[in-house]
Amino acid sequence: MIVRIFKAIIPTELHIEFEIKFKEISVPVVKNSKGLISLEIGRPTKWNPKEFIMISQWESEKDLIEFAGQNWNQAHIPEGMEKFIVECSVSHYEGIVLDTA
């Protein structure tokens, strides 16, 4: 399993519009991708006042490549969303399966 963490810095005055578009555009693009296990998004807090986050879990690196292309280790920004983003990053981690017992 691969955990993908996408972070984006968005100007405060664009937060409301970005969040709407994030849910309308970005989330469906990811949710409709083969190999997606789970998806969560988060909005800024007082500790990270300009940062939105998307955390996705993928079955395999192959599925991630099918979603984001050969440059899967770079941010994948759907068309129309780039105008909101001042700065972004993406990180990947190999998932650790937790014992449920």
PDB file of N, CA and C in Angstrom:
ATOM      1  N   MET A   1       0.855  -1.177   0.000  1.00  0.00           N
ATOM      2  CA  MET A   1       0.000   0.000   0.000  1.00  0.00           C
ATOM      3  C   MET A   1       0.899   1.237   0.000  1.00  0.00           C
ATOM      4  N   ILE A   2       0.481   2.236  -0.755  1.00  0.00           N
ATOM      5  CA  ILE A   2       1.195   3.511  -0.825  1.00  0.00           C
ATOM      6  C   ILE A   2       0.296   4.612  -0.249  1.00  0.00           C
ATOM      7  N   VAL A   3       0.850   5.405   0.659  1.00  0.00           N
ATOM      8  CA  VAL A   3       0.137   6.559   1.214  1.00  0.00           C
ATOM      9  C   VAL A   3       0.684   7.796   0.505  1.00  0.00           C
ATOM     10  N   ARG A   4      -0.215   8.589  -0.074  1.00  0.00           N
ATOM     11  CA  ARG A   4       0.158   9.810  -0.805  1.00  0.00           C
ATOM     12  C   ARG A   4      -0.389  11.003  -0.028  1.00  0.00           C
ATOM     13  N   ILE A   5       0.478  11.954   0.304  1.00  0.00           N
ATOM     14  CA  ILE A   5       0.060  13.156   1.029  1.00  0.00           C
ATOM     15  C   ILE A   5       0.346  14.367   0.161  1.00  0.00           C
ATOM     16  N   PHE A   6      -0.718  15.034  -0.236  1.00  0.00           N
ATOM     17  CA  PHE A   6      -0.629  16.244  -1.057  1.00  0.00           C
ATOM     18  C   PHE A   6      -0.954  17.430  -0.161  1.00  0.00           C
ATOM     19  N   LYS A   7      -0.096  18.452  -0.185  1.00  0.00           N
ATOM     20  CA  LYS A   7      -0.322  19.675   0.592  1.00  0.00           C
ATOM     21  C   LYS A   7      -0.296  20.856  -0.364  1.00  0.00           C
ATOM     22  N   ALA A   8      -1.199  21.803  -0.144  1.00  0.00           N
ATOM     23  CA  ALA A   8      -1.256  22.998  -0.992  1.00  0.00           C
ATOM     24  C   ALA A   8      -1.451  24.240  -0.137  1.00  0.00           C
ATOM     25  N   ILE A   9      -0.646  25.258  -0.422  1.00  0.00           N
ATOM     26  CA  ILE A   9      -0.787  26.559   0.233  1.00  0.00           C
ATOM     27  C   ILE A   9      -1.712  27.399  -0.645  1.00  0.00           C
ATOM     28  N   ILE A  10      -2.785  27.887  -0.028  1.00  0.00           N
ATOM     29  CA  ILE A  10      -3.815  28.655  -0.734  1.00  0.00           C
ATOM     30  C   ILE A  10      -3.967  30.001  -0.031  1.00  0.00           C
ATOM     31  N   PRO A  11      -3.980  31.108  -0.789  1.00  0.00           N
ATOM     32  CA  PRO A  11      -4.201  32.416  -0.151  1.00  0.00           C
ATOM     33  C   PRO A  11      -5.528  32.430   0.620  1.00  0.00           C
ATOM     34  N   THR A  12      -5.514  33.047   1.776  1.00  0.00           N
ATOM     35  CA  THR A  12      -6.683  33.077   2.657  1.00  0.00           C
ATOM     36  C   THR A  12      -7.952  33.531   1.950  1.00  0.00           C
ATOM     37  N   GLU A  13      -7.836  34.546   1.109  1.00  0.00           N
ATOM     38  CA  GLU A  13      -9.022  35.086   0.431  1.00  0.00           C
ATOM     39  C   GLU A  13      -9.627  34.109  -0.585  1.00  0.00           C
ATOM     40  N   LEU A  14      -8.910  33.036  -0.919  1.00  0.00           N
ATOM     41  CA  LEU A  14      -9.411  32.040  -1.881  1.00  0.00           C
ATOM     42  C   LEU A  14      -9.859  30.742  -1.216  1.00  0.00           C
ATOM     43  N   HIS A  15      -9.794  30.660   0.110  1.00  0.00           N
ATOM     44  CA  HIS A  15     -10.107  29.412   0.810  1.00  0.00           C
ATOM     45  C   HIS A  15     -11.490  28.871   0.497  1.00  0.00           C
ATOM     46  N   ILE A  16     -12.506  29.709   0.578  1.00  0.00           N
ATOM     47  CA  ILE A  16     -13.878  29.232   0.365  1.00  0.00           C
ATOM     48  C   ILE A  16     -14.044  28.709  -1.055  1.00  0.00           C
ATOM     49  N   GLU A  17     -13.617  29.465  -2.033  1.00  0.00           N
ATOM     50  CA  GLU A  17     -13.745  29.041  -3.428  1.00  0.00           C
ATOM     51  C   GLU A  17     -12.905  27.783  -3.692  1.00  0.00           C
ATOM     52  N   PHE A  18     -11.684  27.752  -3.141  1.00  0.00           N
ATOM     53  CA  PHE A  18     -10.836  26.583  -3.345  1.00  0.00           C
ATOM     54  C   PHE A  18     -11.474  25.333  -2.757  1.00  0.00           C
ATOM     55  N   GLU A  19     -11.990  25.423  -1.540  1.00  0.00           N
ATOM     56  CA  GLU A  19     -12.586  24.250  -0.900  1.00  0.00           C
ATOM     57  C   GLU A  19     -13.746  23.701  -1.724  1.00  0.00           C
ATOM     58  N   ILE A  20     -14.570  24.579  -2.256  1.00  0.00           N
ATOM     59  CA  ILE A  20     -15.681  24.144  -3.106  1.00  0.00           C
ATOM     60  C   ILE A  20     -15.144  23.411  -4.331  1.00  0.00           C
ATOM     61  N   LYS A  21     -14.176  24.001  -5.006  1.00  0.00           N
ATOM     62  CA  LYS A  21     -13.595  23.395  -6.212  1.00  0.00           C
ATOM     63  C   LYS A  21     -12.820  22.121  -5.883  1.00  0.00           C
ATOM     64  N   PHE A  22     -12.144  22.106  -4.738  1.00  0.00           N
ATOM     65  CA  PHE A  22     -11.398  20.936  -4.278  1.00  0.00           C
ATOM     66  C   PHE A  22     -12.341  19.733  -4.206  1.00  0.00           C
ATOM     67  N   LYS A  23     -13.529  19.951  -3.609  1.00  0.00           N
ATOM     68  CA  LYS A  23     -14.516  18.877  -3.477  1.00  0.00           C
ATOM     69  C   LYS A  23     -15.192  18.545  -4.809  1.00  0.00           C
ATOM     70  N   GLU A  24     -15.415  19.554  -5.655  1.00  0.00           N
ATOM     71  CA  GLU A  24     -16.113  19.340  -6.933  1.00  0.00           C
ATOM     72  C   GLU A  24     -15.214  18.772  -8.029  1.00  0.00           C
ATOM     73  N   ILE A  25     -13.948  19.170  -8.046  1.00  0.00           N
ATOM     74  CA  ILE A  25     -13.052  18.799  -9.143  1.00  0.00           C
ATOM     75  C   ILE A  25     -12.024  17.749  -8.712  1.00  0.00           C
ATOM     76  N   SER A  26     -11.225  18.070  -7.719  1.00  0.00           N
ATOM     77  CA  SER A  26     -10.108  17.196  -7.334  1.00  0.00           C
ATOM     78  C   SER A  26     -10.559  15.865  -6.731  1.00  0.00           C
ATOM     79  N   VAL A  27     -11.496  15.913  -5.802  1.00  0.00           N
ATOM     80  CA  VAL A  27     -11.938  14.687  -5.137  1.00  0.00           C
ATOM     81  C   VAL A  27     -12.498  13.666  -6.133  1.00  0.00           C
ATOM     82  N   PRO A  28     -13.408  14.037  -7.040  1.00  0.00           N
ATOM     83  CA  PRO A  28     -13.909  13.044  -7.990  1.00  0.00           C
ATOM     84  C   PRO A  28     -12.823  12.451  -8.897  1.00  0.00           C
ATOM     85  N   VAL A  29     -11.833  13.263  -9.283  1.00  0.00           N
ATOM     86  CA  VAL A  29     -10.740  12.755 -10.118  1.00  0.00           C
ATOM     87  C   VAL A  29     -10.031  11.623  -9.391  1.00  0.00           C
ATOM     88  N   VAL A  30      -9.753  11.822  -8.109  1.00  0.00           N
ATOM     89  CA  VAL A  30      -9.044  10.808  -7.329  1.00  0.00           C
ATOM     90  C   VAL A  30      -9.970   9.628  -7.014  1.00  0.00           C
ATOM     91  N   LYS A  31     -11.199   9.909  -6.573  1.00  0.00           N
ATOM     92  CA  LYS A  31     -12.129   8.854  -6.167  1.00  0.00           C
ATOM     93  C   LYS A  31     -12.446   7.873  -7.294  1.00  0.00           C
ATOM     94  N   ASN A  32     -12.415   8.328  -8.523  1.00  0.00           N
ATOM     95  CA  ASN A  32     -12.743   7.466  -9.660  1.00  0.00           C
ATOM     96  C   ASN A  32     -11.536   6.723 -10.204  1.00  0.00           C
ATOM     97  N   SER A  33     -10.450   6.705  -9.477  1.00  0.00           N
ATOM     98  CA  SER A  33      -9.226   6.063  -9.939  1.00  0.00           C
ATOM     99  C   SER A  33      -9.109   4.636  -9.419  1.00  0.00           C
ATOM    100  N   LYS A  34      -8.659   3.764 -10.295  1.00  0.00           N
ATOM    101  CA  LYS A  34      -8.450   2.360  -9.956  1.00  0.00           C
ATOM    102  C   LYS A  34      -7.367   2.243  -8.883  1.00  0.00           C
ATOM    103  N   GLY A  35      -7.610   1.400  -7.908  1.00  0.00           N
ATOM    104  CA  GLY A  35      -6.613   1.133  -6.881  1.00  0.00           C
ATOM    105  C   GLY A  35      -6.684   2.030  -5.668  1.00  0.00           C
ATOM    106  N   LEU A  36      -7.594   3.000  -5.673  1.00  0.00           N
ATOM    107  CA  LEU A  36      -7.732   3.876  -4.509  1.00  0.00           C
ATOM    108  C   LEU A  36      -8.368   3.088  -3.360  1.00  0.00           C
ATOM    109  N   ILE A  37      -7.755   3.153  -2.183  1.00  0.00           N
ATOM    110  CA  ILE A  37      -8.285   2.480  -0.997  1.00  0.00           C
ATOM    111  C   ILE A  37      -9.097   3.463  -0.162  1.00  0.00           C
ATOM    112  N   SER A  38      -8.533   4.648   0.073  1.00  0.00           N
ATOM    113  CA  SER A  38      -9.231   5.642   0.892  1.00  0.00           C
ATOM    114  C   SER A  38      -8.759   7.043   0.516  1.00  0.00           C
ATOM    115  N   LEU A  39      -9.573   8.017   0.891  1.00  0.00           N
ATOM    116  CA  LEU A  39      -9.280   9.413   0.577  1.00  0.00           C
ATOM    117  C   LEU A  39      -9.823  10.296   1.694  1.00  0.00           C
ATOM    118  N   GLU A  40      -8.994  11.220   2.156  1.00  0.00           N
ATOM    119  CA  GLU A  40      -9.412  12.213   3.142  1.00  0.00           C
ATOM    120  C   GLU A  40      -8.856  13.559   2.723  1.00  0.00           C
ATOM    121  N   ILE A  41      -9.616  14.619   2.999  1.00  0.00           N
ATOM    122  CA  ILE A  41      -9.120  15.968   2.749  1.00  0.00           C
ATOM    123  C   ILE A  41      -9.269  16.783   4.023  1.00  0.00           C
ATOM    124  N   GLY A  42      -8.407  17.792   4.168  1.00  0.00           N
ATOM    125  CA  GLY A  42      -8.461  18.649   5.344  1.00  0.00           C
ATOM    126  C   GLY A  42      -8.264  20.103   4.957  1.00  0.00           C
ATOM    127  N   ARG A  43      -8.894  20.982   5.725  1.00  0.00           N
ATOM    128  CA  ARG A  43      -8.786  22.429   5.499  1.00  0.00           C
ATOM    129  C   ARG A  43      -7.825  23.031   6.521  1.00  0.00           C
ATOM    130  N   PRO A  44      -7.448  24.286   6.311  1.00  0.00           N
ATOM    131  CA  PRO A  44      -6.528  24.954   7.238  1.00  0.00           C
ATOM    132  C   PRO A  44      -7.076  25.039   8.672  1.00  0.00           C
ATOM    133  N   THR A  45      -6.139  25.117   9.605  1.00  0.00           N
ATOM    134  CA  THR A  45      -6.453  25.322  11.014  1.00  0.00           C
ATOM    135  C   THR A  45      -5.637  26.518  11.500  1.00  0.00           C
ATOM    136  N   LYS A  46      -5.794  26.872  12.751  1.00  0.00           N
ATOM    137  CA  LYS A  46      -4.993  27.975  13.279  1.00  0.00           C
ATOM    138  C   LYS A  46      -3.510  27.615  13.304  1.00  0.00           C
ATOM    139  N   TRP A  47      -3.165  26.322  13.275  1.00  0.00           N
ATOM    140  CA  TRP A  47      -1.772  25.885  13.284  1.00  0.00           C
ATOM    141  C   TRP A  47      -1.166  25.857  11.878  1.00  0.00           C
ATOM    142  N   ASN A  48      -1.987  25.686  10.875  1.00  0.00           N
ATOM    143  CA  ASN A  48      -1.585  25.706   9.464  1.00  0.00           C
ATOM    144  C   ASN A  48      -2.609  26.555   8.720  1.00  0.00           C
ATOM    145  N   PRO A  49      -2.541  27.865   8.850  1.00  0.00           N
ATOM    146  CA  PRO A  49      -3.630  28.735   8.395  1.00  0.00           C
ATOM    147  C   PRO A  49      -3.849  28.837   6.886  1.00  0.00           C
ATOM    148  N   LYS A  50      -2.946  28.337   6.071  1.00  0.00           N
ATOM    149  CA  LYS A  50      -3.129  28.447   4.621  1.00  0.00           C
ATOM    150  C   LYS A  50      -3.028  27.105   3.902  1.00  0.00           C
ATOM    151  N   GLU A  51      -2.896  26.012   4.654  1.00  0.00           N
ATOM    152  CA  GLU A  51      -2.589  24.729   4.034  1.00  0.00           C
ATOM    153  C   GLU A  51      -3.788  23.778   4.007  1.00  0.00           C
ATOM    154  N   PHE A  52      -4.105  23.313   2.790  1.00  0.00           N
ATOM    155  CA  PHE A  52      -5.079  22.246   2.591  1.00  0.00           C
ATOM    156  C   PHE A  52      -4.295  20.962   2.367  1.00  0.00           C
ATOM    157  N   ILE A  53      -4.930  19.829   2.673  1.00  0.00           N
ATOM    158  CA  ILE A  53      -4.244  18.552   2.529  1.00  0.00           C
ATOM    159  C   ILE A  53      -5.189  17.500   1.949  1.00  0.00           C
ATOM    160  N   MET A  54      -4.624  16.595   1.169  1.00  0.00           N
ATOM    161  CA  MET A  54      -5.355  15.432   0.668  1.00  0.00           C
ATOM    162  C   MET A  54      -4.480  14.211   0.941  1.00  0.00           C
ATOM    163  N   ILE A  55      -5.043  13.254   1.660  1.00  0.00           N
ATOM    164  CA  ILE A  55      -4.326  12.021   1.972  1.00  0.00           C
ATOM    165  C   ILE A  55      -5.057  10.874   1.293  1.00  0.00           C
ATOM    166  N   SER A  56      -4.340  10.163   0.438  1.00  0.00           N
ATOM    167  CA  SER A  56      -4.944   9.028  -0.251  1.00  0.00           C
ATOM    168  C   SER A  56      -4.095   7.788  -0.039  1.00  0.00           C
ATOM    169  N   GLN A  57      -4.767   6.646  -0.012  1.00  0.00           N
ATOM    170  CA  GLN A  57      -4.083   5.362   0.095  1.00  0.00           C
ATOM    171  C   GLN A  57      -4.366   4.580  -1.171  1.00  0.00           C
ATOM    172  N   TRP A  58      -3.317   3.962  -1.694  1.00  0.00           N
ATOM    173  CA  TRP A  58      -3.388   3.246  -2.972  1.00  0.00           C
ATOM    174  C   TRP A  58      -2.934   1.811  -2.801  1.00  0.00           C
ATOM    175  N   GLU A  59      -3.558   0.926  -3.560  1.00  0.00           N
ATOM    176  CA  GLU A  59      -3.196  -0.495  -3.518  1.00  0.00           C
ATOM    177  C   GLU A  59      -1.731  -0.705  -3.872  1.00  0.00           C
ATOM    178  N   SER A  60      -1.250   0.003  -4.911  1.00  0.00           N
ATOM    179  CA  SER A  60       0.113  -0.244  -5.390  1.00  0.00           C
ATOM    180  C   SER A  60       0.678   0.986  -6.097  1.00  0.00           C
ATOM    181  N   GLU A  61       1.973   0.966  -6.306  1.00  0.00           N
ATOM    182  CA  GLU A  61       2.643   2.010  -7.080  1.00  0.00           C
ATOM    183  C   GLU A  61       2.104   2.031  -8.514  1.00  0.00           C
ATOM    184  N   LYS A  62       1.804   0.854  -9.050  1.00  0.00           N
ATOM    185  CA  LYS A  62       1.245   0.751 -10.407  1.00  0.00           C
ATOM    186  C   LYS A  62      -0.070   1.543 -10.513  1.00  0.00           C
ATOM    187  N   ASP A  63      -0.925   1.412  -9.522  1.00  0.00           N
ATOM    188  CA  ASP A  63      -2.197   2.160  -9.524  1.00  0.00           C
ATOM    189  C   ASP A  63      -1.954   3.664  -9.443  1.00  0.00           C
ATOM    190  N   LEU A  64      -0.985   4.051  -8.659  1.00  0.00           N
ATOM    191  CA  LEU A  64      -0.635   5.464  -8.532  1.00  0.00           C
ATOM    192  C   LEU A  64      -0.111   6.010  -9.861  1.00  0.00           C
ATOM    193  N   ILE A  65       0.674   5.214 -10.567  1.00  0.00           N
ATOM    194  CA  ILE A  65       1.184   5.621 -11.883  1.00  0.00           C
ATOM    195  C   ILE A  65       0.029   5.756 -12.869  1.00  0.00           C
ATOM    196  N   GLU A  66      -0.946   4.845 -12.812  1.00  0.00           N
ATOM    197  CA  GLU A  66      -2.115   4.950 -13.696  1.00  0.00           C
ATOM    198  C   GLU A  66      -2.902   6.229 -13.417  1.00  0.00           C
ATOM    199  N   PHE A  67      -2.952   6.629 -12.157  1.00  0.00           N
ATOM    200  CA  PHE A  67      -3.659   7.851 -11.778  1.00  0.00           C
ATOM    201  C   PHE A  67      -2.897   9.107 -12.192  1.00  0.00           C
ATOM    202  N   ALA A  68      -1.616   9.179 -11.815  1.00  0.00           N
ATOM    203  CA  ALA A  68      -0.860  10.431 -11.955  1.00  0.00           C
ATOM    204  C   ALA A  68       0.164  10.429 -13.085  1.00  0.00           C
ATOM    205  N   GLY A  69       0.369   9.294 -13.749  1.00  0.00           N
ATOM    206  CA  GLY A  69       1.335   9.241 -14.837  1.00  0.00           C
ATOM    207  C   GLY A  69       2.735   8.892 -14.344  1.00  0.00           C
ATOM    208  N   GLN A  70       3.673   8.877 -15.266  1.00  0.00           N
ATOM    209  CA  GLN A  70       5.042   8.491 -14.939  1.00  0.00           C
ATOM    210  C   GLN A  70       5.688   9.410 -13.907  1.00  0.00           C
ATOM    211  N   ASN A  71       5.249  10.643 -13.844  1.00  0.00           N
ATOM    212  CA  ASN A  71       5.768  11.579 -12.842  1.00  0.00           C
ATOM    213  C   ASN A  71       4.873  11.579 -11.594  1.00  0.00           C
ATOM    214  N   TRP A  72       4.471  10.392 -11.161  1.00  0.00           N
ATOM    215  CA  TRP A  72       3.541  10.247 -10.052  1.00  0.00           C
ATOM    216  C   TRP A  72       4.089  10.793  -8.733  1.00  0.00           C
ATOM    217  N   ASN A  73       5.413  10.966  -8.662  1.00  0.00           N
ATOM    218  CA  ASN A  73       5.989  11.509  -7.435  1.00  0.00           C
ATOM    219  C   ASN A  73       5.959  13.035  -7.405  1.00  0.00           C
ATOM    220  N   GLN A  74       5.263  13.626  -8.357  1.00  0.00           N
ATOM    221  CA  GLN A  74       5.032  15.071  -8.382  1.00  0.00           C
ATOM    222  C   GLN A  74       3.537  15.319  -8.195  1.00  0.00           C
ATOM    223  N   ALA A  75       3.194  16.534  -7.802  1.00  0.00           N
ATOM    224  CA  ALA A  75       1.787  16.877  -7.596  1.00  0.00           C
ATOM    225  C   ALA A  75       1.014  16.760  -8.900  1.00  0.00           C
ATOM    226  N   HIS A  76      -0.199  16.247  -8.808  1.00  0.00           N
ATOM    227  CA  HIS A  76      -1.108  16.109  -9.955  1.00  0.00           C
ATOM    228  C   HIS A  76      -2.244  17.108  -9.729  1.00  0.00           C
ATOM    229  N   ILE A  77      -2.243  18.198 -10.486  1.00  0.00           N
ATOM    230  CA  ILE A  77      -3.224  19.273 -10.295  1.00  0.00           C
ATOM    231  C   ILE A  77      -4.235  19.229 -11.441  1.00  0.00           C
ATOM    232  N   PRO A  78      -5.504  18.942 -11.155  1.00  0.00           N
ATOM    233  CA  PRO A  78      -6.517  18.945 -12.216  1.00  0.00           C
ATOM    234  C   PRO A  78      -6.649  20.336 -12.848  1.00  0.00           C
ATOM    235  N   GLU A  79      -6.983  20.350 -14.108  1.00  0.00           N
ATOM    236  CA  GLU A  79      -7.147  21.613 -14.836  1.00  0.00           C
ATOM    237  C   GLU A  79      -8.166  22.498 -14.124  1.00  0.00           C
ATOM    238  N   GLY A  80      -7.833  23.758 -13.991  1.00  0.00           N
ATOM    239  CA  GLY A  80      -8.698  24.723 -13.330  1.00  0.00           C
ATOM    240  C   GLY A  80      -8.359  24.947 -11.860  1.00  0.00           C
ATOM    241  N   MET A  81      -7.557  24.064 -11.287  1.00  0.00           N
ATOM    242  CA  MET A  81      -7.212  24.187  -9.873  1.00  0.00           C
ATOM    243  C   MET A  81      -5.897  24.929  -9.660  1.00  0.00           C
ATOM    244  N   GLU A  82      -5.060  24.983 -10.680  1.00  0.00           N
ATOM    245  CA  GLU A  82      -3.726  25.584 -10.529  1.00  0.00           C
ATOM    246  C   GLU A  82      -3.776  27.066 -10.158  1.00  0.00           C
ATOM    247  N   LYS A  83      -4.845  27.753 -10.505  1.00  0.00           N
ATOM    248  CA  LYS A  83      -4.937  29.190 -10.223  1.00  0.00           C
ATOM    249  C   LYS A  83      -5.015  29.508  -8.726  1.00  0.00           C
ATOM    250  N   PHE A  84      -5.374  28.516  -7.907  1.00  0.00           N
ATOM    251  CA  PHE A  84      -5.505  28.726  -6.464  1.00  0.00           C
ATOM    252  C   PHE A  84      -4.204  28.494  -5.710  1.00  0.00           C
ATOM    253  N   ILE A  85      -3.320  27.711  -6.282  1.00  0.00           N
ATOM    254  CA  ILE A  85      -2.182  27.169  -5.541  1.00  0.00           C
ATOM    255  C   ILE A  85      -0.949  28.062  -5.618  1.00  0.00           C
ATOM    256  N   VAL A  86      -0.493  28.517  -4.456  1.00  0.00           N
ATOM    257  CA  VAL A  86       0.728  29.310  -4.352  1.00  0.00           C
ATOM    258  C   VAL A  86       1.930  28.368  -4.340  1.00  0.00           C
ATOM    259  N   GLU A  87       1.774  27.281  -3.610  1.00  0.00           N
ATOM    260  CA  GLU A  87       2.852  26.302  -3.446  1.00  0.00           C
ATOM    261  C   GLU A  87       2.209  24.959  -3.116  1.00  0.00           C
ATOM    262  N   CYS A  88       2.814  23.869  -3.589  1.00  0.00           N
ATOM    263  CA  CYS A  88       2.292  22.557  -3.233  1.00  0.00           C
ATOM    264  C   CYS A  88       3.421  21.538  -3.170  1.00  0.00           C
ATOM    265  N   SER A  89       3.126  20.430  -2.511  1.00  0.00           N
ATOM    266  CA  SER A  89       4.089  19.338  -2.419  1.00  0.00           C
ATOM    267  C   SER A  89       3.328  18.024  -2.330  1.00  0.00           C
ATOM    268  N   VAL A  90       4.025  16.963  -2.665  1.00  0.00           N
ATOM    269  CA  VAL A  90       3.446  15.631  -2.532  1.00  0.00           C
ATOM    270  C   VAL A  90       4.527  14.710  -1.968  1.00  0.00           C
ATOM    271  N   SER A  91       4.130  13.844  -1.049  1.00  0.00           N
ATOM    272  CA  SER A  91       5.038  12.881  -0.434  1.00  0.00           C
ATOM    273  C   SER A  91       4.380  11.512  -0.476  1.00  0.00           C
ATOM    274  N   HIS A  92       5.206  10.486  -0.536  1.00  0.00           N
ATOM    275  CA  HIS A  92       4.707   9.119  -0.577  1.00  0.00           C
ATOM    276  C   HIS A  92       5.375   8.288   0.505  1.00  0.00           C
ATOM    277  N   TYR A  93       4.598   7.351   1.039  1.00  0.00           N
ATOM    278  CA  TYR A  93       5.087   6.470   2.095  1.00  0.00           C
ATOM    279  C   TYR A  93       4.552   5.067   1.848  1.00  0.00           C
ATOM    280  N   GLU A  94       5.332   4.084   2.232  1.00  0.00           N
ATOM    281  CA  GLU A  94       4.842   2.718   2.184  1.00  0.00           C
ATOM    282  C   GLU A  94       4.006   2.501   3.423  1.00  0.00           C
ATOM    283  N   GLY A  95       2.783   2.035   3.232  1.00  0.00           N
ATOM    284  CA  GLY A  95       1.876   1.831   4.350  1.00  0.00           C
ATOM    285  C   GLY A  95       2.303   0.681   5.244  1.00  0.00           C
ATOM    286  N   ILE A  96       2.055   0.826   6.521  1.00  0.00           N
ATOM    287  CA  ILE A  96       2.316  -0.224   7.496  1.00  0.00           C
ATOM    288  C   ILE A  96       0.962  -0.754   7.956  1.00  0.00           C
ATOM    289  N   VAL A  97       0.758  -2.030   7.795  1.00  0.00           N
ATOM    290  CA  VAL A  97      -0.506  -2.642   8.196  1.00  0.00           C
ATOM    291  C   VAL A  97      -0.507  -2.795   9.714  1.00  0.00           C
ATOM    292  N   LEU A  98      -1.547  -2.284  10.338  1.00  0.00           N
ATOM    293  CA  LEU A  98      -1.684  -2.360  11.793  1.00  0.00           C
ATOM    294  C   LEU A  98      -2.449  -3.615  12.171  1.00  0.00           C
ATOM    295  N   ASP A  99      -2.013  -4.254  13.223  1.00  0.00           N
ATOM    296  CA  ASP A  99      -2.747  -5.405  13.738  1.00  0.00           C
ATOM    297  C   ASP A  99      -4.031  -4.902  14.363  1.00  0.00           C
ATOM    298  N   THR A 100      -5.128  -5.589  14.105  1.00  0.00           N
ATOM    299  CA  THR A 100      -6.412  -5.162  14.661  1.00  0.00           C
ATOM    300  C   THR A 100      -6.727  -5.883  15.961  1.00  0.00           C
ATOM    301  N   ALA A 101      -5.862  -6.807  16.357  1.00  0.00           N
ATOM    302  CA  ALA A 101      -6.101  -7.584  17.589  1.00  0.00           C
ATOM    303  C   ALA A 101      -5.600  -6.853  18.812  1.00  0.00           C
TER     304      ALA A 101
END
